[in-house]
Structures are given as structure tokens and as C-alpha cells.
Amino acid sequence: MVASAPPPLAGCSSALRPRAPVSRRRRRSGSVSLPAVRSPGPRRGTRRKEPRSDPGPARALRTRSARLVSAAEEAAAPGMYQSPRRLCSALLLRDAPGLRRSLAPGPRRTLAPPVLGPRPASPRLQAAALGAARSRPRTVSSMGNSTSRLYSALSKTLNSSAAAQHPEYLVSADPEHLEPIDPNELMEECRAVLHTRPPRYQRCFVDIRTDCLRSYPPIRVMQWNILAQALGEGKDNFVQCPVEALKWEERKCLILEEFLVYQPDILCLQEVDHYFDTFQPFLGRLGYQGTFFPKPWSPCLDVEHNNGPDGCALFFLQNRFKLINSTNIRLTAMTLKTNQVAIAQTLQCKKSGRKFCVAVTHLKARTGWERFRSAQGCDLLQNLQGITQGAKIPLIVCGDFNAEPTEEVYKHFASSSLNLNSAYKLLSADGQSEPPYTTWKIRTSGECRHTLDYIWYSRHSLSVTAALELLTEEQIGPSRLPSFQYPSDHLSLVCDFIFNEEPEELLSF
């Protein structure tokens, strides 16, 4: 569904309001023993080590389908996969039969895992998963137990043309039959799969504001282009990245581990081509509700043995937010419908009752398409103007804009009447400069180091209290990204937001 276009945007000054001096304290995380995923305590800039892994090349579609069907038949047998942990193991290992013999962590896991952030994370994710499970209606189906139904559904998603043939792929799959996963156990199993890889990179949160009163926990938002598997293996030509580092069986564990380490309340993802068989099942069991909107002509479909189209995905924790409205937007440029998409959702905080809108997008890539991206950005802004009722509803926009800060599309967002500011500018010394890079890779055409990813937010309604620092050049290493230690060519951006106090008339929408 494409949102209707509201009236044109009114211009507005891009000048930023004067800022109070920023406190930039890095918060290191200590050590805890497995399986703790996040230690209780205030959310302070924390360093976290992150696991890595990936065995086995992309499988032929027929082989993968046969394996999933076989797994479904096994799952239907009495006594199989009766616990969430057993089911979790089956999902992690179904693409890597060679790993089924042993899940014992190896030398890599002798390192103590990081203390995960300031909020009581493990209990929060566990509560979210269990709450989501309780809220689902109990149904009886002739298709077998929940695991067999899952594998039956997953096997259907492996056909590369399925998205074009089945319009239901445009909406979120219903995880009502999936049992909740203990996030601690999922973390253990991811680390076991990744035990042969180097230790996870350390990143810490930097405090932006420490002077604000917090009636409710901050809203943690993650923006991440996770790198479509079909593109990573088939089109992107990362000449310095070993082929083994891109194998999905381990790379998916690196991605899941990033989610488990930072535990965002909201996930905004691009280049998702394993939504139905990986992210929706796992994140659904962790208590997230997801929406996926594929590109109409995804380049993934040109790759042999692809897993279907890539697109944008948006997840939020169901125990924290209620979905008020969801809009899938196919972006236009110069009145033409394009191959780029966006998802915009209005959410309501269950505890505070406050509403806000979050959007995710991925604009056109490549040099020479600057005017095209600019037009797409204007179309998105115009759609968001209507969805936020003329900026009355606070807004967070995450995306891979494929545009440096010097491009017109960036300037449109910085000067729009939606009063947006870029969160990661606040990490700079003057609060006005974007990071030097959010993606760094080496292709056959040469080395690419660019700032393309952003988290925009309504500066008058929201404040950033903390942001996750980026990897340093030394951490990234001479081969750049992706690597055995990091699963994507783009860095994840993570911010904590709180609502500002606002006049009553802005709260009554």
C-alpha cells in the first residue's frame, strides 16, 4: 500500500537550537558469566564484545527446501523439539548440518561476554517473549505441532519468485504458533556456532545528556543495513573479504548476536532477504512484532540460489508499544514509482501513552543518482508530513540514504518543516558534524569510505540521551568490512531517546 501524498512541505530553517554542553562519558561494560545477556543497572555507555561466525556456501534452493521439509518431518515426530531451546537449536543449525554434532563453545568463548547495557535486559526480553506468547490465541491445527508448521511455512519462502507470486509477503507473518525463546540460550547457541571466529569488536555507548529526568525507560532504536546475503555472496564483490566470512550459517548468528547484545526496543533494517526464515521467527519469539516490505524489483532475484527479494523490515517490542497505524510506502521520483520502499508506523508507549512515528527506508544507491535520491527523499518527507499530522506526532526516521551529508537529500531532511536533527551529529565535538563513515569496504572498483546511514528525530519532541560509538579504523582493520568479526559492510547505529516535556496542546493529538 502506498500512502497518499499530503500537501507540499513548507520550508523551514535548518539552524540548530543552541545546545547545552554535552557530557561524553564512555561507559565500559564489565564481565558477566553466560548466559546473562544484559546486566541490570542504568543504561550507560557500555562496551560490548560481539561474536562472529559463518560456515558453508549458499545452498541450492531445492537442497534447502528438501532439508527444511526433512526437518519438518523430524519435528512432527513425538518428543522432538518440545522445548524452545531445542527448537532454537534446530533453527540455528538447519543451514549447517556439519555443526549439528557439537555445540560446545571453543576457545573463542573463553572470553567473558560483555555486560549489556544499563537496562535490565535479559528479564526485559524474556518478559517480552513470554508476554507475546500469552497474548497469542491458542489454536488447534491439523498441520502438526508448532515446529512442523514453522518448517512448512519456511520451506515456501525459499522460492525466489515467491514474493512476486504471493502478495501476502508484503505483510508481517503471524508468529502465533512459535514458542518464545530464552534470549540467554539463543546467545549461548550463537556464540557456540561462532566459537572459531575472532572475538567480537568492542563498542561503547556515549552519554549525550545526563541532566534529564526520566519517568520512563528510554526508547532504544537500532538502524542497520545488514547486507543482503544474496548481494554479499553474489554481487557486491568484497575483494578483501574471505568467502568463508560471508557464509550465511554463521553470519546470521553475528547479526542475531548484535541484536541480543544491544537489545533495541525498535529495529530498523535494510537489505533483509532472510525475513521469513530467520528474523521473523527468531525476533517474533523474542517478543518483537515485525513488518517486511520487499523491493518491487530486488537485485537479489538476479542471483542464483537467492532467498527471495530484499527489502526493509521494522520490528518493535510488543510489551512496550502498541501499533496504532502502519503504512508501506513505495517511493516515487519525478512522479515515477521507483524500486525503493519505506515503512512508517505510529506506535504508542504502553506505559506513558505517548505516541510517536518511526520510519525505515533505503534510498537509491550509486554515484550519478543524486537527483533521483533527492526526489525520493522529498516524497518520503511529504508522506511523513501527513502521517505525523504536520509534525504533531514525534518522528524517528532511520535509513541507509546512500547519500553523504553534502547531498541535496540530506539537506532536505535537515531543513524540513518536520524539524528533524541527525542523532549521530551529537557525537562530534561541536554537535554539528556527521561521523567520518558509517560504511567502509573494498570492492573491485576500489576502497569506499562513506557516511550514508542516519537516524533522524524530531528535535523539539525528542532528545538523544546516549549513542553507540562507531568502530575505529584500527578495529575495522585493513581488509575493511564485512569480515569474520563483523557481518555487514555498514555499521549499526544505536540511540536512546526520551520524550521532551511539551505543551499540552501538542500532547492532545
Short mmCIF file of C-alpha atoms in Angstrom, two decimals:
data_model
loop_
_atom_site.label_atom_id
_atom_site.label_comp_id
_atom_site.label_asym_id
_atom_site.label_seq_id
_atom_site.Cartn_x
_atom_site.Cartn_y
_atom_site.Cartn_z
CA MET A 1 0.00 0.00 0.00
CA VAL A 2 1.33 3.40 -0.94
CA ALA A 3 0.50 6.32 1.27
CA SER A 4 -1.32 9.18 -0.37
CA ALA A 5 0.67 12.34 -0.84
CA PRO A 6 -0.23 15.20 1.50
CA PRO A 7 0.22 18.87 0.60
CA PRO A 8 3.74 20.09 -0.16
CA LEU A 9 6.09 20.74 2.71
CA ALA A 10 6.66 24.19 3.99
CA GLY A 11 10.28 25.23 4.19
CA CYS A 12 11.97 25.85 7.45
CA SER A 13 15.34 26.97 8.70
CA SER A 14 17.92 24.27 9.21
CA ALA A 15 19.64 26.19 12.01
CA LEU A 16 20.00 24.14 15.16
CA ARG A 17 18.98 25.35 18.56
CA PRO A 18 21.80 26.24 20.99
CA ARG A 19 22.90 23.15 22.84
CA ALA A 20 23.98 22.76 26.41
CA PRO A 21 27.49 21.38 26.86
CA VAL A 22 27.48 17.70 26.06
CA SER A 23 28.71 15.16 28.55
CA ARG A 24 30.51 12.42 26.66
CA ARG A 25 31.32 9.76 29.15
CA ARG A 26 32.07 6.37 27.72
CA ARG A 27 30.53 3.59 29.65
CA ARG A 28 32.52 0.39 29.74
CA SER A 29 30.78 -2.82 30.45
CA GLY A 30 32.21 -5.28 32.87
CA SER A 31 32.17 -9.05 32.63
CA VAL A 32 29.41 -11.46 33.44
CA SER A 33 29.17 -15.17 33.04
CA LEU A 34 26.98 -16.77 30.44
CA PRO A 35 24.14 -16.88 29.87
CA ALA A 36 23.42 -13.34 31.06
CA VAL A 37 22.66 -11.12 28.09
CA ARG A 38 22.29 -7.81 29.81
CA SER A 39 23.01 -6.81 33.37
CA PRO A 40 20.64 -4.66 35.40
CA GLY A 41 21.54 -1.09 36.08
CA PRO A 42 21.30 2.31 34.49
CA ARG A 43 21.85 2.46 30.76
CA ARG A 44 25.33 3.87 30.49
CA GLY A 45 27.81 3.80 27.63
CA THR A 46 28.90 0.24 27.62
CA ARG A 47 31.47 -1.65 25.67
CA ARG A 48 30.34 -4.93 24.38
CA LYS A 49 32.14 -7.76 22.72
CA GLU A 50 30.40 -9.30 19.80
CA PRO A 51 30.67 -12.80 18.35
CA ARG A 52 31.26 -13.83 14.79
CA SER A 53 30.70 -16.86 12.59
CA ASP A 54 29.75 -18.35 9.18
CA PRO A 55 30.24 -21.87 7.74
CA GLY A 56 29.12 -23.16 4.39
CA PRO A 57 28.28 -21.59 0.99
CA ALA A 58 24.81 -20.68 -0.22
CA ARG A 59 22.78 -23.83 -0.76
CA ALA A 60 20.76 -24.61 -3.87
CA LEU A 61 17.09 -23.76 -3.36
CA ARG A 62 15.98 -27.34 -3.94
CA THR A 63 18.52 -28.65 -1.46
CA ARG A 64 17.48 -26.10 1.16
CA SER A 65 13.79 -26.80 0.65
CA ALA A 66 14.39 -30.54 0.94
CA ARG A 67 16.35 -30.01 4.14
CA LEU A 68 13.60 -27.86 5.65
CA VAL A 69 10.91 -30.36 4.69
CA SER A 70 13.03 -33.12 6.21
CA ALA A 71 13.38 -31.08 9.38
CA ALA A 72 9.64 -30.56 9.43
CA GLU A 73 9.06 -34.30 9.27
CA GLU A 74 11.52 -34.88 12.08
CA ALA A 75 9.86 -32.17 14.14
CA ALA A 76 6.49 -33.86 13.76
CA ALA A 77 7.80 -36.99 15.48
CA PRO A 78 6.68 -37.40 19.12
CA GLY A 79 9.05 -35.98 21.67
CA MET A 80 11.02 -33.85 19.23
CA TYR A 81 11.71 -30.14 19.85
CA GLN A 82 9.40 -29.84 22.81
CA SER A 83 11.35 -27.01 24.42
CA PRO A 84 12.08 -23.56 22.99
CA ARG A 85 15.80 -24.27 23.37
CA ARG A 86 15.65 -27.43 21.25
CA LEU A 87 13.65 -25.55 18.64
CA CYS A 88 16.15 -22.69 18.76
CA SER A 89 19.00 -25.14 18.11
CA ALA A 90 17.16 -26.67 15.19
CA LEU A 91 16.65 -23.28 13.55
CA LEU A 92 20.23 -22.16 14.03
CA LEU A 93 21.70 -25.36 12.66
CA ARG A 94 19.33 -26.29 9.87
CA ASP A 95 21.59 -24.50 7.35
CA ALA A 96 24.74 -26.09 8.77
CA PRO A 97 24.38 -29.88 9.09
CA GLY A 98 28.09 -30.23 9.82
CA LEU A 99 27.67 -28.29 13.04
CA ARG A 100 24.95 -30.50 14.47
CA ARG A 101 27.41 -32.88 16.08
CA SER A 102 28.60 -30.42 18.69
CA LEU A 103 27.56 -27.08 20.06
CA ALA A 104 30.22 -26.91 22.74
CA PRO A 105 31.86 -23.48 22.77
CA GLY A 106 35.51 -23.50 21.72
CA PRO A 107 38.44 -21.26 22.55
CA ARG A 108 36.78 -18.10 21.26
CA ARG A 109 34.23 -18.23 24.04
CA THR A 110 36.80 -18.30 26.81
CA LEU A 111 36.46 -14.52 26.70
CA ALA A 112 33.92 -13.17 29.15
CA PRO A 113 30.87 -11.74 27.45
CA PRO A 114 30.17 -8.04 27.86
CA VAL A 115 27.85 -6.59 30.41
CA LEU A 116 24.98 -5.49 28.34
CA GLY A 117 23.87 -2.12 28.99
CA PRO A 118 22.29 -0.19 31.64
CA ARG A 119 18.77 -1.53 31.47
CA PRO A 120 17.66 -4.87 32.91
CA ALA A 121 17.87 -6.52 29.56
CA SER A 122 17.57 -10.25 29.81
CA PRO A 123 14.49 -10.09 32.02
CA ARG A 124 13.02 -7.46 29.68
CA LEU A 125 13.45 -9.58 26.57
CA GLN A 126 12.25 -12.66 28.40
CA ALA A 127 9.17 -10.79 29.58
CA ALA A 128 8.56 -9.55 26.06
CA ALA A 129 8.81 -13.04 24.60
CA LEU A 130 6.59 -14.57 27.24
CA GLY A 131 4.09 -11.71 27.01
CA ALA A 132 3.84 -12.13 23.28
CA ALA A 133 3.27 -15.84 23.73
CA ARG A 134 0.50 -15.29 26.28
CA SER A 135 -1.25 -12.77 24.04
CA ARG A 136 -1.49 -15.21 21.14
CA PRO A 137 -4.68 -17.23 20.85
CA ARG A 138 -4.31 -20.96 21.35
CA THR A 139 -5.37 -22.70 18.19
CA VAL A 140 -5.56 -26.31 17.06
CA SER A 141 -4.30 -27.17 13.62
CA SER A 142 -4.26 -30.36 11.60
CA MET A 143 -0.82 -29.42 10.25
CA GLY A 144 1.09 -30.97 13.16
CA ASN A 145 2.91 -29.33 16.04
CA SER A 146 4.21 -25.77 16.06
CA THR A 147 7.63 -26.76 14.79
CA SER A 148 6.32 -28.68 11.80
CA ARG A 149 4.03 -25.78 10.90
CA LEU A 150 7.01 -23.44 11.11
CA TYR A 151 9.16 -25.52 8.79
CA SER A 152 6.29 -25.99 6.39
CA ALA A 153 5.88 -22.23 6.19
CA LEU A 154 9.59 -21.60 5.88
CA SER A 155 10.03 -24.03 3.02
CA LYS A 156 7.54 -22.00 0.98
CA THR A 157 9.64 -18.85 1.31
CA LEU A 158 12.70 -20.31 -0.36
CA ASN A 159 11.32 -19.90 -3.89
CA SER A 160 12.97 -16.81 -5.33
CA SER A 161 9.81 -15.81 -7.19
CA ALA A 162 7.53 -16.29 -4.22
CA ALA A 163 7.29 -12.62 -3.29
CA ALA A 164 6.09 -11.72 -6.76
CA GLN A 165 3.52 -14.52 -6.74
CA HIS A 166 2.20 -14.05 -3.23
CA PRO A 167 1.07 -10.56 -2.19
CA GLU A 168 0.73 -11.73 1.41
CA TYR A 169 4.53 -11.43 1.62
CA LEU A 170 4.02 -7.67 1.91
CA VAL A 171 2.60 -8.06 5.42
CA SER A 172 4.13 -9.45 8.57
CA ALA A 173 3.97 -13.20 9.01
CA ASP A 174 1.97 -14.29 12.06
CA PRO A 175 4.18 -15.99 14.66
CA GLU A 176 1.23 -17.22 16.72
CA HIS A 177 2.42 -20.83 16.64
CA LEU A 178 6.01 -20.07 17.64
CA GLU A 179 7.13 -20.65 21.20
CA PRO A 180 9.17 -17.96 22.99
CA ILE A 181 12.96 -18.23 23.05
CA ASP A 182 15.07 -17.55 26.12
CA PRO A 183 17.44 -14.81 24.86
CA ASN A 184 20.21 -16.14 27.09
CA GLU A 185 20.02 -19.55 25.46
CA LEU A 186 19.93 -18.05 21.99
CA MET A 187 23.03 -16.03 22.85
CA GLU A 188 24.78 -19.17 24.07
CA GLU A 189 23.99 -21.03 20.91
CA CYS A 190 25.06 -18.18 18.66
CA ARG A 191 28.37 -17.99 20.47
CA ALA A 192 28.80 -21.74 20.22
CA VAL A 193 28.32 -21.59 16.45
CA LEU A 194 30.81 -18.69 16.32
CA HIS A 195 33.46 -20.21 18.57
CA THR A 196 36.08 -20.46 15.80
CA ARG A 197 35.88 -16.78 14.93
CA PRO A 198 37.91 -13.91 16.41
CA PRO A 199 36.46 -12.05 19.41
CA ARG A 200 33.68 -9.59 18.85
CA TYR A 201 34.55 -5.92 18.40
CA GLN A 202 34.10 -3.71 21.46
CA ARG A 203 31.87 -0.66 21.22
CA CYS A 204 30.52 1.50 23.99
CA PHE A 205 27.69 3.94 24.47
CA VAL A 206 28.50 7.61 24.88
CA ASP A 207 26.29 9.70 27.16
CA ILE A 208 24.85 12.69 25.32
CA ARG A 209 22.55 14.02 28.03
CA THR A 210 22.78 13.23 31.72
CA ASP A 211 20.71 16.15 33.02
CA CYS A 212 17.27 14.89 32.04
CA LEU A 213 14.69 13.39 34.37
CA ARG A 214 13.45 10.01 33.23
CA SER A 215 9.94 9.00 34.18
CA TYR A 216 10.12 6.05 31.80
CA PRO A 217 12.92 3.97 30.28
CA PRO A 218 14.49 5.43 27.14
CA ILE A 219 13.48 4.08 23.74
CA ARG A 220 16.44 2.32 22.17
CA VAL A 221 16.46 2.37 18.35
CA MET A 222 18.82 0.46 16.07
CA GLN A 223 19.41 1.42 12.42
CA TRP A 224 21.29 -1.17 10.36
CA ASN A 225 21.81 -2.20 6.77
CA ILE A 226 22.57 -5.85 7.50
CA LEU A 227 23.78 -6.69 3.92
CA ALA A 228 21.53 -8.96 1.88
CA GLN A 229 23.00 -12.44 1.75
CA ALA A 230 22.43 -12.79 -2.00
CA LEU A 231 24.20 -9.49 -2.67
CA GLY A 232 27.08 -10.20 -0.30
CA GLU A 233 27.83 -13.54 -1.93
CA GLY A 234 26.77 -12.79 -5.47
CA LYS A 235 27.02 -9.12 -6.45
CA ASP A 236 28.90 -6.83 -4.10
CA ASN A 237 32.42 -8.11 -4.85
CA PHE A 238 34.07 -7.52 -1.47
CA VAL A 239 37.51 -8.40 -2.76
CA GLN A 240 39.26 -8.31 0.64
CA CYS A 241 36.59 -10.29 2.48
CA PRO A 242 37.16 -14.07 2.64
CA VAL A 243 34.30 -16.06 1.12
CA GLU A 244 34.03 -18.06 4.35
CA ALA A 245 33.21 -14.87 6.28
CA LEU A 246 30.06 -14.39 4.18
CA LYS A 247 28.54 -17.82 4.64
CA TRP A 248 25.05 -17.44 5.98
CA GLU A 249 25.15 -20.22 8.56
CA GLU A 250 27.48 -18.18 10.77
CA ARG A 251 26.80 -14.66 9.51
CA LYS A 252 23.20 -14.87 10.66
CA CYS A 253 24.47 -15.63 14.18
CA LEU A 254 26.62 -12.50 14.10
CA ILE A 255 23.56 -10.45 13.16
CA LEU A 256 21.38 -12.05 15.82
CA GLU A 257 24.13 -11.51 18.37
CA GLU A 258 24.22 -7.79 17.55
CA PHE A 259 20.51 -7.64 18.38
CA LEU A 260 20.95 -9.61 21.61
CA VAL A 261 23.92 -7.53 22.77
CA TYR A 262 22.32 -4.10 22.31
CA GLN A 263 18.70 -5.19 22.79
CA PRO A 264 16.92 -2.40 20.91
CA ASP A 265 13.25 -1.67 21.52
CA ILE A 266 12.91 -0.86 17.81
CA LEU A 267 14.86 -2.35 14.90
CA CYS A 268 15.03 -0.60 11.52
CA LEU A 269 16.74 -2.84 8.96
CA GLN A 270 17.63 -2.66 5.28
CA GLU A 271 18.70 -5.36 2.78
CA VAL A 272 16.73 -8.02 4.60
CA ASP A 273 16.44 -11.13 2.42
CA HIS A 274 16.02 -13.71 5.19
CA TYR A 275 12.98 -12.21 6.89
CA PHE A 276 10.66 -15.20 6.84
CA ASP A 277 13.14 -17.97 7.58
CA THR A 278 15.36 -16.21 10.12
CA PHE A 279 14.48 -12.79 11.51
CA GLN A 280 10.72 -13.02 11.81
CA PRO A 281 10.83 -16.43 13.56
CA PHE A 282 13.65 -15.54 15.95
CA LEU A 283 12.63 -11.98 16.74
CA GLY A 284 8.97 -12.97 16.98
CA ARG A 285 9.92 -15.41 19.72
CA LEU A 286 11.88 -12.69 21.48
CA GLY A 287 8.73 -10.58 21.74
CA TYR A 288 9.06 -8.38 18.65
CA GLN A 289 6.35 -7.66 16.12
CA GLY A 290 7.71 -7.27 12.61
CA THR A 291 6.75 -5.85 9.23
CA PHE A 292 8.57 -6.51 5.97
CA PHE A 293 8.24 -4.60 2.69
CA PRO A 294 10.33 -6.00 -0.19
CA LYS A 295 11.65 -4.03 -3.13
CA PRO A 296 9.46 -4.50 -6.22
CA TRP A 297 12.47 -5.50 -8.37
CA SER A 298 15.04 -6.65 -5.85
CA PRO A 299 18.53 -7.19 -7.28
CA CYS A 300 18.72 -10.30 -5.08
CA LEU A 301 16.43 -12.07 -7.54
CA ASP A 302 19.20 -11.87 -10.18
CA VAL A 303 21.48 -14.00 -8.03
CA GLU A 304 21.43 -17.77 -8.43
CA HIS A 305 20.12 -19.65 -5.37
CA ASN A 306 18.73 -16.45 -3.86
CA ASN A 307 16.40 -16.46 -0.88
CA GLY A 308 13.83 -14.09 -2.35
CA PRO A 309 13.71 -10.28 -2.57
CA ASP A 310 15.40 -7.99 -0.09
CA GLY A 311 13.65 -5.06 1.50
CA CYS A 312 13.10 -3.01 4.64
CA ALA A 313 11.98 -4.52 7.94
CA LEU A 314 10.74 -2.82 11.09
CA PHE A 315 10.45 -4.61 14.45
CA PHE A 316 9.26 -3.31 17.83
CA LEU A 317 8.84 -4.89 21.27
CA GLN A 318 5.21 -5.73 21.81
CA ASN A 319 5.40 -5.40 25.58
CA ARG A 320 6.49 -1.75 25.25
CA PHE A 321 4.47 -0.45 22.30
CA LYS A 322 1.08 -0.77 20.72
CA LEU A 323 0.78 -0.43 16.94
CA ILE A 324 -1.63 2.37 16.00
CA ASN A 325 -1.03 2.59 12.27
CA SER A 326 1.29 1.07 9.67
CA THR A 327 1.96 2.32 6.14
CA ASN A 328 4.07 0.73 3.42
CA ILE A 329 5.37 3.38 1.03
CA ARG A 330 6.71 2.76 -2.44
CA LEU A 331 8.78 5.84 -3.08
CA THR A 332 8.33 7.97 -6.18
CA ALA A 333 10.76 10.22 -8.02
CA MET A 334 9.57 12.77 -10.55
CA THR A 335 6.10 11.14 -10.49
CA LEU A 336 7.59 7.71 -11.31
CA LYS A 337 7.28 4.77 -8.95
CA THR A 338 10.73 3.51 -8.01
CA ASN A 339 12.32 0.34 -6.68
CA GLN A 340 12.90 1.84 -3.22
CA VAL A 341 10.49 1.49 -0.30
CA ALA A 342 9.79 2.67 3.23
CA ILE A 343 7.73 1.55 6.22
CA ALA A 344 6.19 4.10 8.60
CA GLN A 345 4.43 3.06 11.81
CA THR A 346 2.74 5.05 14.53
CA LEU A 347 3.34 3.45 17.92
CA GLN A 348 2.02 4.20 21.39
CA CYS A 349 4.08 3.61 24.52
CA LYS A 350 2.03 1.31 26.73
CA LYS A 351 3.23 2.85 30.00
CA SER A 352 3.26 6.56 29.20
CA GLY A 353 0.58 6.64 26.50
CA ARG A 354 2.85 8.82 24.33
CA LYS A 355 2.62 8.33 20.57
CA PHE A 356 5.40 8.63 18.05
CA CYS A 357 6.10 7.60 14.49
CA VAL A 358 9.09 5.54 13.35
CA ALA A 359 10.06 5.04 9.71
CA VAL A 360 12.69 2.99 7.90
CA THR A 361 13.87 3.44 4.32
CA HIS A 362 16.64 2.61 1.85
CA LEU A 363 17.21 5.09 -0.97
CA LYS A 364 18.71 4.52 -4.41
CA ALA A 365 22.42 3.69 -4.46
CA ARG A 366 25.29 4.67 -6.76
CA THR A 367 27.00 7.83 -7.90
CA GLY A 368 25.09 9.75 -10.55
CA TRP A 369 21.70 9.21 -8.93
CA GLU A 370 21.84 12.20 -6.58
CA ARG A 371 18.79 13.99 -8.06
CA PHE A 372 16.86 10.73 -8.01
CA ARG A 373 17.62 10.24 -4.30
CA SER A 374 16.66 13.84 -3.64
CA ALA A 375 13.26 13.27 -5.25
CA GLN A 376 12.76 10.07 -3.26
CA GLY A 377 13.61 11.90 -0.05
CA CYS A 378 11.12 14.65 -0.82
CA ASP A 379 8.42 12.06 -1.46
CA LEU A 380 9.17 10.34 1.85
CA LEU A 381 9.11 13.64 3.74
CA GLN A 382 5.77 14.51 2.20
CA ASN A 383 4.31 11.16 3.22
CA LEU A 384 5.66 11.58 6.75
CA GLN A 385 4.19 15.07 6.94
CA GLY A 386 0.75 13.54 6.56
CA ILE A 387 1.37 10.56 8.83
CA THR A 388 2.66 12.79 11.67
CA GLN A 389 -0.23 15.24 11.24
CA GLY A 390 2.04 18.10 10.33
CA ALA A 391 4.81 17.22 12.82
CA LYS A 392 2.43 16.97 15.79
CA ILE A 393 3.47 13.36 16.31
CA PRO A 394 7.17 12.95 17.20
CA LEU A 395 9.14 11.22 14.47
CA ILE A 396 12.20 8.98 14.16
CA VAL A 397 13.46 8.18 10.64
CA CYS A 398 16.14 5.54 10.16
CA GLY A 399 17.72 4.64 6.88
CA ASP A 400 20.53 3.92 4.53
CA PHE A 401 20.18 7.07 2.45
CA ASN A 402 23.13 6.23 0.19
CA ALA A 403 23.93 9.94 0.42
CA GLU A 404 26.74 11.92 2.00
CA PRO A 405 25.83 14.98 4.12
CA THR A 406 26.74 17.19 1.14
CA GLU A 407 23.87 15.82 -0.97
CA GLU A 408 20.54 17.55 -1.52
CA VAL A 409 18.50 14.77 0.08
CA TYR A 410 20.39 15.25 3.36
CA LYS A 411 19.75 18.99 3.21
CA HIS A 412 16.04 18.39 2.61
CA PHE A 413 15.79 16.36 5.81
CA ALA A 414 17.89 18.83 7.82
CA SER A 415 15.73 21.80 6.76
CA SER A 416 12.27 20.24 6.54
CA SER A 417 9.27 21.56 8.45
CA LEU A 418 9.31 18.29 10.42
CA ASN A 419 12.13 19.85 12.50
CA LEU A 420 14.49 16.90 12.22
CA ASN A 421 18.01 16.56 13.55
CA SER A 422 20.56 13.82 12.87
CA ALA A 423 21.32 11.93 16.08
CA TYR A 424 24.90 10.94 15.30
CA LYS A 425 25.98 14.55 14.84
CA LEU A 426 25.76 14.78 18.62
CA LEU A 427 28.83 12.56 18.97
CA SER A 428 31.01 15.20 17.30
CA ALA A 429 32.88 17.83 19.31
CA ASP A 430 30.68 20.66 18.05
CA GLY A 431 27.46 18.67 17.72
CA GLN A 432 27.22 19.71 14.08
CA SER A 433 29.30 17.14 12.18
CA GLU A 434 28.34 13.68 10.99
CA PRO A 435 30.69 10.73 11.65
CA PRO A 436 33.51 10.28 9.12
CA TYR A 437 32.00 6.99 7.94
CA THR A 438 29.17 4.53 8.51
CA THR A 439 30.30 2.10 5.80
CA TRP A 440 33.82 1.08 4.77
CA LYS A 441 34.55 -1.60 2.20
CA ILE A 442 36.87 -2.59 -0.63
CA ARG A 443 35.35 -3.60 -3.96
CA THR A 444 36.90 -4.26 -7.35
CA SER A 445 36.40 -0.57 -8.10
CA GLY A 446 38.45 0.45 -5.08
CA GLU A 447 38.06 1.41 -1.43
CA CYS A 448 34.78 3.06 -0.36
CA ARG A 449 34.53 5.02 2.89
CA HIS A 450 31.29 6.98 3.24
CA THR A 451 28.71 8.33 5.67
CA LEU A 452 25.39 7.05 4.32
CA ASP A 453 23.34 5.92 7.32
CA TYR A 454 21.36 8.21 9.62
CA ILE A 455 18.89 8.32 12.49
CA TRP A 456 16.78 11.48 12.21
CA TYR A 457 14.49 12.57 15.05
CA SER A 458 12.09 15.39 15.97
CA ARG A 459 14.38 17.76 17.85
CA HIS A 460 11.54 19.61 19.58
CA SER A 461 9.84 16.46 20.89
CA LEU A 462 12.67 14.01 21.49
CA SER A 463 16.16 14.05 22.99
CA VAL A 464 19.07 11.67 22.49
CA THR A 465 20.48 10.52 25.81
CA ALA A 466 23.12 8.09 24.50
CA ALA A 467 24.56 6.81 21.23
CA LEU A 468 26.70 3.79 20.38
CA GLU A 469 30.14 4.82 19.19
CA LEU A 470 31.39 3.61 15.81
CA LEU A 471 34.21 1.17 15.22
CA THR A 472 37.64 2.74 14.83
CA GLU A 473 39.82 2.26 11.76
CA GLU A 474 42.09 0.02 13.81
CA GLN A 475 39.18 -2.18 14.85
CA ILE A 476 37.85 -2.42 11.31
CA GLY A 477 41.26 -3.49 10.03
CA PRO A 478 42.95 -3.21 6.62
CA SER A 479 40.53 -5.59 4.86
CA ARG A 480 37.61 -3.35 5.94
CA LEU A 481 34.02 -4.66 6.09
CA PRO A 482 32.44 -7.18 6.13
CA SER A 483 34.80 -9.54 7.94
CA PHE A 484 34.93 -12.54 10.23
CA GLN A 485 34.26 -10.16 13.11
CA TYR A 486 31.52 -8.03 11.60
CA PRO A 487 28.70 -9.31 9.37
CA SER A 488 27.88 -6.25 7.25
CA ASP A 489 29.60 -3.55 5.23
CA HIS A 490 27.53 -0.98 7.19
CA LEU A 491 27.88 -0.24 10.90
CA SER A 492 24.84 -0.43 13.13
CA LEU A 493 23.71 2.87 14.68
CA VAL A 494 22.03 2.71 18.10
CA CYS A 495 20.49 5.61 20.05
CA ASP A 496 18.48 6.03 23.24
CA PHE A 497 15.61 8.55 23.05
CA ILE A 498 13.38 10.19 25.64
CA PHE A 499 10.40 12.47 25.18
CA ASN A 500 10.82 16.15 25.93
CA GLU A 501 8.26 17.92 28.06
CA GLU A 502 5.81 19.56 25.68
CA PRO A 503 2.90 21.98 25.93
CA GLU A 504 -0.43 20.27 26.49
CA GLU A 505 -1.75 21.20 23.07
CA LEU A 506 0.95 19.01 21.47
CA LEU A 507 0.03 16.09 23.70
CA SER A 508 -3.64 16.06 22.76
CA PHE A 509 -3.36 14.83 19.20
#
